GROMACS .gro file of C-alpha atoms in nm:
model
   74
    1PRO     CA    1  -1.723   0.193   1.193
    2ILE     CA    2  -2.004   0.232   0.967
    3ASP     CA    3  -2.323  -0.008   1.113
    4THR     CA    4  -2.447  -0.109   0.726
    5SER     CA    5  -2.672  -0.419   0.876
    6ALA     CA    6  -2.983  -0.146   0.824
    7PHE     CA    7  -2.875  -0.111   0.446
    8ILE     CA    8  -2.989  -0.331   0.077
    9GLY     CA    9  -2.629  -0.415   0.012
   10GLU     CA   10  -2.438  -0.379  -0.293
   11GLU     CA   11  -2.594  -0.672  -0.445
   12ALA     CA   12  -2.883  -0.570  -0.407
   13ALA     CA   13  -2.850  -0.214  -0.529
   14LYS     CA   14  -2.680  -0.351  -0.796
   15ALA     CA   15  -3.016  -0.538  -0.917
   16LEU     CA   16  -3.219  -0.197  -0.881
   17VAL     CA   17  -3.007  -0.042  -1.155
   18LEU     CA   18  -2.947  -0.329  -1.350
   19GLU     CA   19  -3.356  -0.376  -1.360
   20LYS     CA   20  -3.407   0.041  -1.403
   21ALA     CA   21  -3.146  -0.023  -1.701
   22GLY     CA   22  -3.326  -0.333  -1.875
   23LEU     CA   23  -3.011  -0.507  -1.838
   24THR     CA   24  -2.893  -0.798  -1.661
   25GLN     CA   25  -2.533  -0.892  -1.505
   26ASP     CA   26  -2.445  -1.112  -1.813
   27GLU     CA   27  -2.457  -0.762  -2.024
   28VAL     CA   28  -2.274  -0.518  -1.784
   29PHE     CA   29  -1.922  -0.448  -1.667
   30PHE     CA   30  -1.933  -0.247  -1.321
   31ASP     CA   31  -1.696   0.026  -1.290
   32LYS     CA   32  -1.757   0.052  -0.930
   33VAL     CA   33  -2.032   0.007  -0.618
   34GLU     CA   34  -1.911   0.172  -0.350
   35LEU     CA   35  -2.068   0.295  -0.053
   36ASP     CA   36  -2.088   0.666  -0.015
   37LYS     CA   37  -2.243   0.976   0.237
   38ASP     CA   38  -2.366   1.298   0.091
   39GLY     CA   39  -2.578   1.523   0.292
   40GLY     CA   40  -2.607   1.253   0.588
   41VAL     CA   41  -2.755   1.059   0.348
   42TYR     CA   42  -2.554   0.720   0.267
   43HIS     CA   43  -2.612   0.586  -0.094
   44TYR     CA   44  -2.510   0.294  -0.343
   45GLU     CA   45  -2.238   0.476  -0.645
   46VAL     CA   46  -2.294   0.276  -0.919
   47GLU     CA   47  -2.109   0.288  -1.265
   48PHE     CA   48  -2.156   0.053  -1.502
   49ARG     CA   49  -2.114   0.008  -1.911
   50ASN     CA   50  -2.301  -0.147  -2.203
   51GLY     CA   51  -2.137  -0.175  -2.529
   52PHE     CA   52  -2.098   0.280  -2.536
   53THR     CA   53  -2.352   0.334  -2.305
   54GLU     CA   54  -2.229   0.444  -1.979
   55TYR     CA   55  -2.506   0.481  -1.639
   56ASP     CA   56  -2.402   0.671  -1.359
   57ALA     CA   57  -2.666   0.609  -1.056
   58ASP     CA   58  -2.692   0.669  -0.680
   59VAL     CA   59  -2.899   0.463  -0.496
   60LYS     CA   60  -3.044   0.577  -0.169
   61ALA     CA   61  -2.808   0.270   0.124
   62ASP     CA   62  -3.173   0.231   0.385
   63ASP     CA   63  -3.441   0.116   0.097
   64GLY     CA   64  -3.335   0.162  -0.197
   65THR     CA   65  -3.460   0.422  -0.357
   66ILE     CA   66  -3.274   0.552  -0.722
   67ILE     CA   67  -3.162   0.933  -0.655
   68SER     CA   68  -2.972   1.007  -0.918
   69TRP     CA   69  -2.936   0.842  -1.278
   70ALA     CA   70  -2.788   0.932  -1.575
   71VAL     CA   71  -2.717   0.773  -1.878
   72ASP     CA   72  -2.452   0.843  -2.131
   73ARG     CA   73  -2.391   0.725  -2.453
   74ASP     CA   74  -2.088   0.734  -2.656
   0.00000   0.00000   0.00000
């Protein structure tokens, strides 16, 4: 099992991406929040929607750095 005690946690990852998007928890629907590992780096994949706008972000699990950010407006 993975020792996640040093990770920021899903709630903190969600808070960080909401802040970047300028939105609140009440304004969005989260499609996905999960811990993943790419190239030895653990990150949270966070996908959420606000109306017709979809957000997709990867947040480093250890320090909360947003390492990828995409916004798609339908």
